[in-house]
mmCIF file of C-alpha atoms in Angstrom:
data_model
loop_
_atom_site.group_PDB
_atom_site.id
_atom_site.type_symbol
_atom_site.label_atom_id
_atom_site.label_comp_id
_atom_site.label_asym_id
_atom_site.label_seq_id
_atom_site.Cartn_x
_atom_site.Cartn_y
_atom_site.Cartn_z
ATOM 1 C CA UNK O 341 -31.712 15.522 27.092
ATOM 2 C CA UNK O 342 -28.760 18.025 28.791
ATOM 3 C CA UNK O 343 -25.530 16.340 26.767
ATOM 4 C CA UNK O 344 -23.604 19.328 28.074
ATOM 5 C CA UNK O 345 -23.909 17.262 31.204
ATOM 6 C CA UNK O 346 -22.520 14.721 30.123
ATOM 7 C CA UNK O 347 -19.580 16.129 27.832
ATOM 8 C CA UNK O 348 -18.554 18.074 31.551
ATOM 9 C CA UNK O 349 -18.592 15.160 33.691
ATOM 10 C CA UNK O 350 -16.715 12.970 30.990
ATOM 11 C CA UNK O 351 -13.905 12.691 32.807
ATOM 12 C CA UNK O 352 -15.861 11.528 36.134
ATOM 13 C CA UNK O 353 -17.558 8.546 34.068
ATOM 14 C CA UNK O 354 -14.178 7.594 32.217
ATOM 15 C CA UNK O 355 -12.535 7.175 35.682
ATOM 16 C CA UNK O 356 -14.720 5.010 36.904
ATOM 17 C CA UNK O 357 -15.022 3.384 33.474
ATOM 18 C CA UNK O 358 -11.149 2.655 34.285
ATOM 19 C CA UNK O 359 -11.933 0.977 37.387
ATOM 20 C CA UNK O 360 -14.937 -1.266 35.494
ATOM 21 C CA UNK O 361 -12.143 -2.103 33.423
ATOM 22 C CA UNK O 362 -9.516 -2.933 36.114
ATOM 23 C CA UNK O 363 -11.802 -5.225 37.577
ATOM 24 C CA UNK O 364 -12.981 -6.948 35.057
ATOM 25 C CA UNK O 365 -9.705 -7.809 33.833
ATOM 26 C CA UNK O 366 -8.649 -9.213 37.152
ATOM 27 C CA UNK O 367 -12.263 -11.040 37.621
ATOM 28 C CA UNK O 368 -11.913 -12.900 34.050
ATOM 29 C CA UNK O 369 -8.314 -13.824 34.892
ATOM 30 C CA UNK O 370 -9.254 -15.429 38.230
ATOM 31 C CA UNK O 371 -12.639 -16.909 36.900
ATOM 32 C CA UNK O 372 -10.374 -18.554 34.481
ATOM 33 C CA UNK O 373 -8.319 -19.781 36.802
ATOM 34 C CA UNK O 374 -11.503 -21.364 39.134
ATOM 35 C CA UNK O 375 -13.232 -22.654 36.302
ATOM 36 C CA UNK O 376 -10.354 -24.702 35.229
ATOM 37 C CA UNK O 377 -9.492 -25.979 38.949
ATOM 38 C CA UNK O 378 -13.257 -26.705 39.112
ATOM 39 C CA UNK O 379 -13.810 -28.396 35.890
ATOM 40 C CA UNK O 380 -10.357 -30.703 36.130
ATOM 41 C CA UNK O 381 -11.417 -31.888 39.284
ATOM 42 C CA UNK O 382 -14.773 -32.522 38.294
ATOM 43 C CA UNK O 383 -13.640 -34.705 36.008
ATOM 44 C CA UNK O 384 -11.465 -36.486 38.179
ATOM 45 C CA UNK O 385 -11.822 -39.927 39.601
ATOM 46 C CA UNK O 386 -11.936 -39.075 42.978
ATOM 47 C CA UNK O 387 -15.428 -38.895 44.290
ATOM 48 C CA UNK O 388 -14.280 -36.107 46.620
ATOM 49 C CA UNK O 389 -12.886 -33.628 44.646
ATOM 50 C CA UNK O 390 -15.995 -34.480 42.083
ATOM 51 C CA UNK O 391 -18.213 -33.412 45.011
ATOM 52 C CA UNK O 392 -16.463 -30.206 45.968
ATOM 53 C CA UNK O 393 -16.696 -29.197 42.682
ATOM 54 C CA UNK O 394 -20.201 -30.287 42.063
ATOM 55 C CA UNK O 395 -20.773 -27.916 45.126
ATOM 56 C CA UNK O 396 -19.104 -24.782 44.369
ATOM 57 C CA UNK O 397 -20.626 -24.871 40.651
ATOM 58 C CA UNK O 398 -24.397 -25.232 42.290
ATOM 59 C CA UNK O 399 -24.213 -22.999 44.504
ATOM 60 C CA UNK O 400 -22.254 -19.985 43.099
ATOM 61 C CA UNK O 401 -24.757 -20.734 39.667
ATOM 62 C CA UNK O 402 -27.820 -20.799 41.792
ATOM 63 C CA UNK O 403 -27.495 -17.667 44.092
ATOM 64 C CA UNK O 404 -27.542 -14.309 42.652
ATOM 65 C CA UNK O 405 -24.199 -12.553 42.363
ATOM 66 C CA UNK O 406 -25.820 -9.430 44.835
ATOM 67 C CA UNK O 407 -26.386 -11.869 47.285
ATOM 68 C CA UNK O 408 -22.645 -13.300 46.866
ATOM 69 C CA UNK O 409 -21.352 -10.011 47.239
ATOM 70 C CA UNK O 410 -23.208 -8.875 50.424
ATOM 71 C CA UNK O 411 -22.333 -12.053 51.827
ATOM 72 C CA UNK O 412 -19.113 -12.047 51.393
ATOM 73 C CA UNK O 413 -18.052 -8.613 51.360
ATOM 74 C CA UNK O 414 -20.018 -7.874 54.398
ATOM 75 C CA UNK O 415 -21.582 -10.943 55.657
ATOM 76 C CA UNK O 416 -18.143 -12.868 56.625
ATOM 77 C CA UNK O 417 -16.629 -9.789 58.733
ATOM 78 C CA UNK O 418 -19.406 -10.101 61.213
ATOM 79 C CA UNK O 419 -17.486 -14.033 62.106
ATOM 80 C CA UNK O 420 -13.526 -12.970 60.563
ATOM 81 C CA UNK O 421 -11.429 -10.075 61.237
ATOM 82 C CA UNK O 422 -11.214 -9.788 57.261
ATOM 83 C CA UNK O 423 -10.989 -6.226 57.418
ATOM 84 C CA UNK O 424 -8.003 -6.431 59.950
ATOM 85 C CA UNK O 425 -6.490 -8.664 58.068
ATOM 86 C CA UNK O 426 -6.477 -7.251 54.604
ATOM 87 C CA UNK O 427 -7.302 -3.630 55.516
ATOM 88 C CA UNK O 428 -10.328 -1.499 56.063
ATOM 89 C CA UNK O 429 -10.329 0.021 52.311
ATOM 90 C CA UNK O 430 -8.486 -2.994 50.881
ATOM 91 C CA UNK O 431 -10.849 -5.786 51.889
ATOM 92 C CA UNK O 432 -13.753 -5.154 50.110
ATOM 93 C CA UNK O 433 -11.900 -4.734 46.620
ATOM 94 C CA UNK O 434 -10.433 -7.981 47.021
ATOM 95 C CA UNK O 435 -13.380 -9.192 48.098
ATOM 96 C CA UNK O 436 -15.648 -8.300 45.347
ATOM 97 C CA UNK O 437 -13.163 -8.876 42.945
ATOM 98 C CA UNK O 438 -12.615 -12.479 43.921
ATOM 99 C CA UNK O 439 -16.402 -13.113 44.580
ATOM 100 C CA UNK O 440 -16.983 -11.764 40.959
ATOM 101 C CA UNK O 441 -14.234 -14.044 39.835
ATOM 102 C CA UNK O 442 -15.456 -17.138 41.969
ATOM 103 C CA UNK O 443 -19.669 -16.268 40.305
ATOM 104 C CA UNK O 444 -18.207 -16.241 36.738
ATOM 105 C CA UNK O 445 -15.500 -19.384 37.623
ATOM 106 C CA UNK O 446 -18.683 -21.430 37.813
ATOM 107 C CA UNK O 447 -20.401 -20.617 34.570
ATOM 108 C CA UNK O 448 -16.346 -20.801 32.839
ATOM 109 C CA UNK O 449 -15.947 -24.590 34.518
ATOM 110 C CA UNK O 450 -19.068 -25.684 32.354
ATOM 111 C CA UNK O 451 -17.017 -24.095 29.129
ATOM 112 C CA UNK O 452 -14.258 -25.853 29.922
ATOM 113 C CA UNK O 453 -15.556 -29.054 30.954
ATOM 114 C CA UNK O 454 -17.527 -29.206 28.077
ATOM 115 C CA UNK O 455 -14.807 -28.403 25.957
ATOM 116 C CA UNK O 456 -12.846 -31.162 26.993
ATOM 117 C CA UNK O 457 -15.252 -33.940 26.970
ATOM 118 C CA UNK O 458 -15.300 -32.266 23.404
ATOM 119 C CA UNK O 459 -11.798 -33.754 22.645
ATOM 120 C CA UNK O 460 -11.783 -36.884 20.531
ATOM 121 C CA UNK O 461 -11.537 -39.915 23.269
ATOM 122 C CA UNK O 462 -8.816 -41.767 20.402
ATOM 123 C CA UNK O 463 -6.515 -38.715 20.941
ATOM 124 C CA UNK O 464 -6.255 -39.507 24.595
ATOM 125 C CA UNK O 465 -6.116 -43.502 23.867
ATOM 126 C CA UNK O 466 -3.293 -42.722 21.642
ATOM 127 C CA UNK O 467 -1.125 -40.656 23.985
ATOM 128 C CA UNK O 468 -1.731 -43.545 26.435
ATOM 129 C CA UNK O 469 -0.722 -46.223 24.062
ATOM 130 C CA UNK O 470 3.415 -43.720 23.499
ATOM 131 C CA UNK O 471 3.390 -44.008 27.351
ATOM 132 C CA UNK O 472 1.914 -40.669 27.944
ATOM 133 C CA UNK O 473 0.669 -40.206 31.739
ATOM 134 C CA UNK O 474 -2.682 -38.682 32.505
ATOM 135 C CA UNK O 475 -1.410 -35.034 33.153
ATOM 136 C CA UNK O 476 0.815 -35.307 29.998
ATOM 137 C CA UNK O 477 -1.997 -35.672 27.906
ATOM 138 C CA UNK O 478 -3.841 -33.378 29.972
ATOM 139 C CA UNK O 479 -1.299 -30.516 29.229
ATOM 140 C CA UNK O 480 -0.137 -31.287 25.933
ATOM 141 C CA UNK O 481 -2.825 -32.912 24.314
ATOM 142 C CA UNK O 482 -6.464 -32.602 25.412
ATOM 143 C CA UNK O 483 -6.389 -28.741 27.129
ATOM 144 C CA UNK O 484 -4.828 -27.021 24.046
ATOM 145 C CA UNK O 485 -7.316 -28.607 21.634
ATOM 146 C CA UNK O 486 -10.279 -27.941 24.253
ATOM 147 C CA UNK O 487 -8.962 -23.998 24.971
ATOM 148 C CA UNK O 488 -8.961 -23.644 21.005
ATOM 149 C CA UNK O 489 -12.908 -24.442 20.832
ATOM 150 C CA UNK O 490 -13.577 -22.533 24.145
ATOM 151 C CA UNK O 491 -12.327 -19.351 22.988
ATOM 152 C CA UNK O 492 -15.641 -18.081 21.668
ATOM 153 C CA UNK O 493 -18.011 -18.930 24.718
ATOM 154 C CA UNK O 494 -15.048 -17.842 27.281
ATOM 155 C CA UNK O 495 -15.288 -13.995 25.021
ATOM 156 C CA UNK O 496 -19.059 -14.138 25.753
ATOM 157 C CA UNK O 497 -18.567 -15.470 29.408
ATOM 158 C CA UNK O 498 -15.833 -11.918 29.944
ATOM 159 C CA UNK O 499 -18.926 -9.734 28.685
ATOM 160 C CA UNK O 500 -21.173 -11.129 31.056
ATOM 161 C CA UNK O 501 -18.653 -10.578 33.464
ATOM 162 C CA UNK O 502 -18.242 -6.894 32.507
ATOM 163 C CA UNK O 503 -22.296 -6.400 32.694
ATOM 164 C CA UNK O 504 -22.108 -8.344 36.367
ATOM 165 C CA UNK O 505 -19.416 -5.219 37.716
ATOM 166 C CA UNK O 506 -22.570 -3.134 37.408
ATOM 167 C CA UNK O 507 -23.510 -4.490 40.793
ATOM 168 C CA UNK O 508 -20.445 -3.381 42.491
ATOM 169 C CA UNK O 509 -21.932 0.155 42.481
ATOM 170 C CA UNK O 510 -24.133 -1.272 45.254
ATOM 171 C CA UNK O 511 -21.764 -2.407 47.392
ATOM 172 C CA UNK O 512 -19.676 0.761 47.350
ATOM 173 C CA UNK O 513 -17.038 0.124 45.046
ATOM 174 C CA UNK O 514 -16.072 2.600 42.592
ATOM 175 C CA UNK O 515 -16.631 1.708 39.056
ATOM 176 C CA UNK O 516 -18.413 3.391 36.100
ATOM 177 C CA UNK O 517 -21.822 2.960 37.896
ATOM 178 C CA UNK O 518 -20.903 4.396 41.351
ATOM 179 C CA UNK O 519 -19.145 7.231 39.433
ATOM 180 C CA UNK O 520 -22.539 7.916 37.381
ATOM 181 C CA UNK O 521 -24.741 7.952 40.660
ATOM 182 C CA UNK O 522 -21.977 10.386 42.363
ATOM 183 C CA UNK O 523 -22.317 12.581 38.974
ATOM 184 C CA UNK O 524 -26.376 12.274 39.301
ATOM 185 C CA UNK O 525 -26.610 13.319 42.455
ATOM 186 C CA UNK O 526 -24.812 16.950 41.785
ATOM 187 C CA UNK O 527 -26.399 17.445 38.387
ATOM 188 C CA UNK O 528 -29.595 16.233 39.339
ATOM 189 C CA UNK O 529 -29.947 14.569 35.741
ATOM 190 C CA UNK O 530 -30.660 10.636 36.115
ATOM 191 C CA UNK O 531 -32.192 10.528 32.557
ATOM 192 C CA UNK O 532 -29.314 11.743 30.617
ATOM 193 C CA UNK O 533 -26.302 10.302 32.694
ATOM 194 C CA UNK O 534 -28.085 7.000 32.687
ATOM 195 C CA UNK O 535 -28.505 7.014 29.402
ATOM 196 C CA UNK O 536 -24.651 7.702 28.991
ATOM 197 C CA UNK O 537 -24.159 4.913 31.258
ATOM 198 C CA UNK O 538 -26.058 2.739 29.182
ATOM 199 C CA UNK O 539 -24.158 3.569 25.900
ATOM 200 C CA UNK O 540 -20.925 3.430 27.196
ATOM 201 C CA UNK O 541 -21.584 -0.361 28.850
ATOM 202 C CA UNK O 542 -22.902 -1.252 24.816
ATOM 203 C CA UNK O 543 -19.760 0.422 23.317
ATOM 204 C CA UNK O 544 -17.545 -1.813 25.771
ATOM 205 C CA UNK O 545 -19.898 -4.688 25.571
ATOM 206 C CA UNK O 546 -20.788 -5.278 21.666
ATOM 207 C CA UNK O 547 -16.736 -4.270 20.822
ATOM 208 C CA UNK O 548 -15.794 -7.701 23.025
ATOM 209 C CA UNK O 549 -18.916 -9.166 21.612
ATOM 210 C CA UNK O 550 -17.867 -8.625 17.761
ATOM 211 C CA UNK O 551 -14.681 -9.827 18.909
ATOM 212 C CA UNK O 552 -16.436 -13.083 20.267
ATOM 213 C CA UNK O 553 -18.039 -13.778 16.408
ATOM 214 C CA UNK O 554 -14.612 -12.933 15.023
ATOM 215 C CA UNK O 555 -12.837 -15.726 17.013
ATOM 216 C CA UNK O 556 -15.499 -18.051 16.490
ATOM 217 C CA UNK O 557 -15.393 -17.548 12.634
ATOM 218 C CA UNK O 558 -11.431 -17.858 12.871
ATOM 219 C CA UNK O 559 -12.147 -21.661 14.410
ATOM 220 C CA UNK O 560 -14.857 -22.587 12.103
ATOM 221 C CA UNK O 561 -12.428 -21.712 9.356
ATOM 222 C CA UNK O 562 -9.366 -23.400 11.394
ATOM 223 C CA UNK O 563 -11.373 -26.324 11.195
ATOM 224 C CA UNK O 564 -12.140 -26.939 7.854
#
């Protein structure tokens, strides 16, 4: 294996490392975001708003993410002027990003749905009984306790979501992938800049993933 290769086209791999980064951040915030719209109104009493839900959950969790991403990235710009509207090098950033976010908001929903069916049912009985309405003990009550038990599956849920920017590459967006096949195809070394690849994903990966453990030891204590 050539690691002079790879110590001279460090930089090349850190930039696009940057951009991994970038969108991941903005993908977990937004996934967040879905998967608590999606999991609130899956628990809500209207049937409507229960099927929407139901709906967006099956299908985003039952279609690969590749097939998301062509679709909407490329797919909906044959029937919209997306690219128009947003901008020719624009459009499929956003795009990506928010399909990313809207593939990751459905496995985040379950989390949180699950962590607030999680929340003892006497809590909420209890803020009903001091006059307490529904989105009081919503906001106060149930979502703070649920978020607090969440914490550890919603770590493991953003490194998922940093493995699943690996299929941006395909798409042409630049992240550390796309920067790794630009730096194979002038050294002419997939072997060693793959295997670079690869570490670099497992530094980034196992650091959030210790970091998932440590939370989840911190609420096993909290709890006792």
């Amino acid at each position: 294996m050539n690691t002079q290769v790879i110590w001279d086209n460090f930089p090349q791999l850190m930039e696009g490392l940057k951009y991994t980064v970038y969108y991941s951040i903005a993908a977990i915030v937004l996934a967040v975001i879905f998967g608590l719209v999606a999991a609130l109104m899956k628990l809500s009493k209207i049937s409507v708003l229960r099927a929407i839900s139901s709906i967006y959950v099956e299908v985003f969790r039952s279609t690969p993410l590749l097939v998301q991403l062509f679709f909407i990235v490329f797919g909906l710009t044959g029937v919209l002027p997306l690219n128009e509207w947003f901008g020719q090098k624009a459009y499929p950033i956003i795009a990506a990003t928010i399909t990313l976010a809207l593939h990751e908001g459905a496995y985040i929903s379950e989390i949180i749905r699950a962590g607030i069916l999680g929340v003892d049912r006497g809590q909420k009985e209890a803020a009903a009984s001091i006059g307490m309405k529904e989105f009081q003990t919503m906001r106060y009550i149930v979502l703070p306790q649920a978020f607090k038990r969440m914490i550890p599956p919603l770590v493991n849920q953003s490194a998922q979501t940093i493995k699943d920017t690996s299929l941006l590459a395909p798409i042409g967006i630049i992240d550390l992938v796309y920067r790794g096949q630009i730096v194979i195809s002038s050294t002419f070394e997939p072997f060693t800049i793959w295997i670079a690849i690869g570490v670099i994903y497992f530094i980034v990966i196992f650091s959030v993933s210790q970091f998932a453990g440590y939370l989840e030891r911190r609420v096993q204590l909290d709890k006792r």
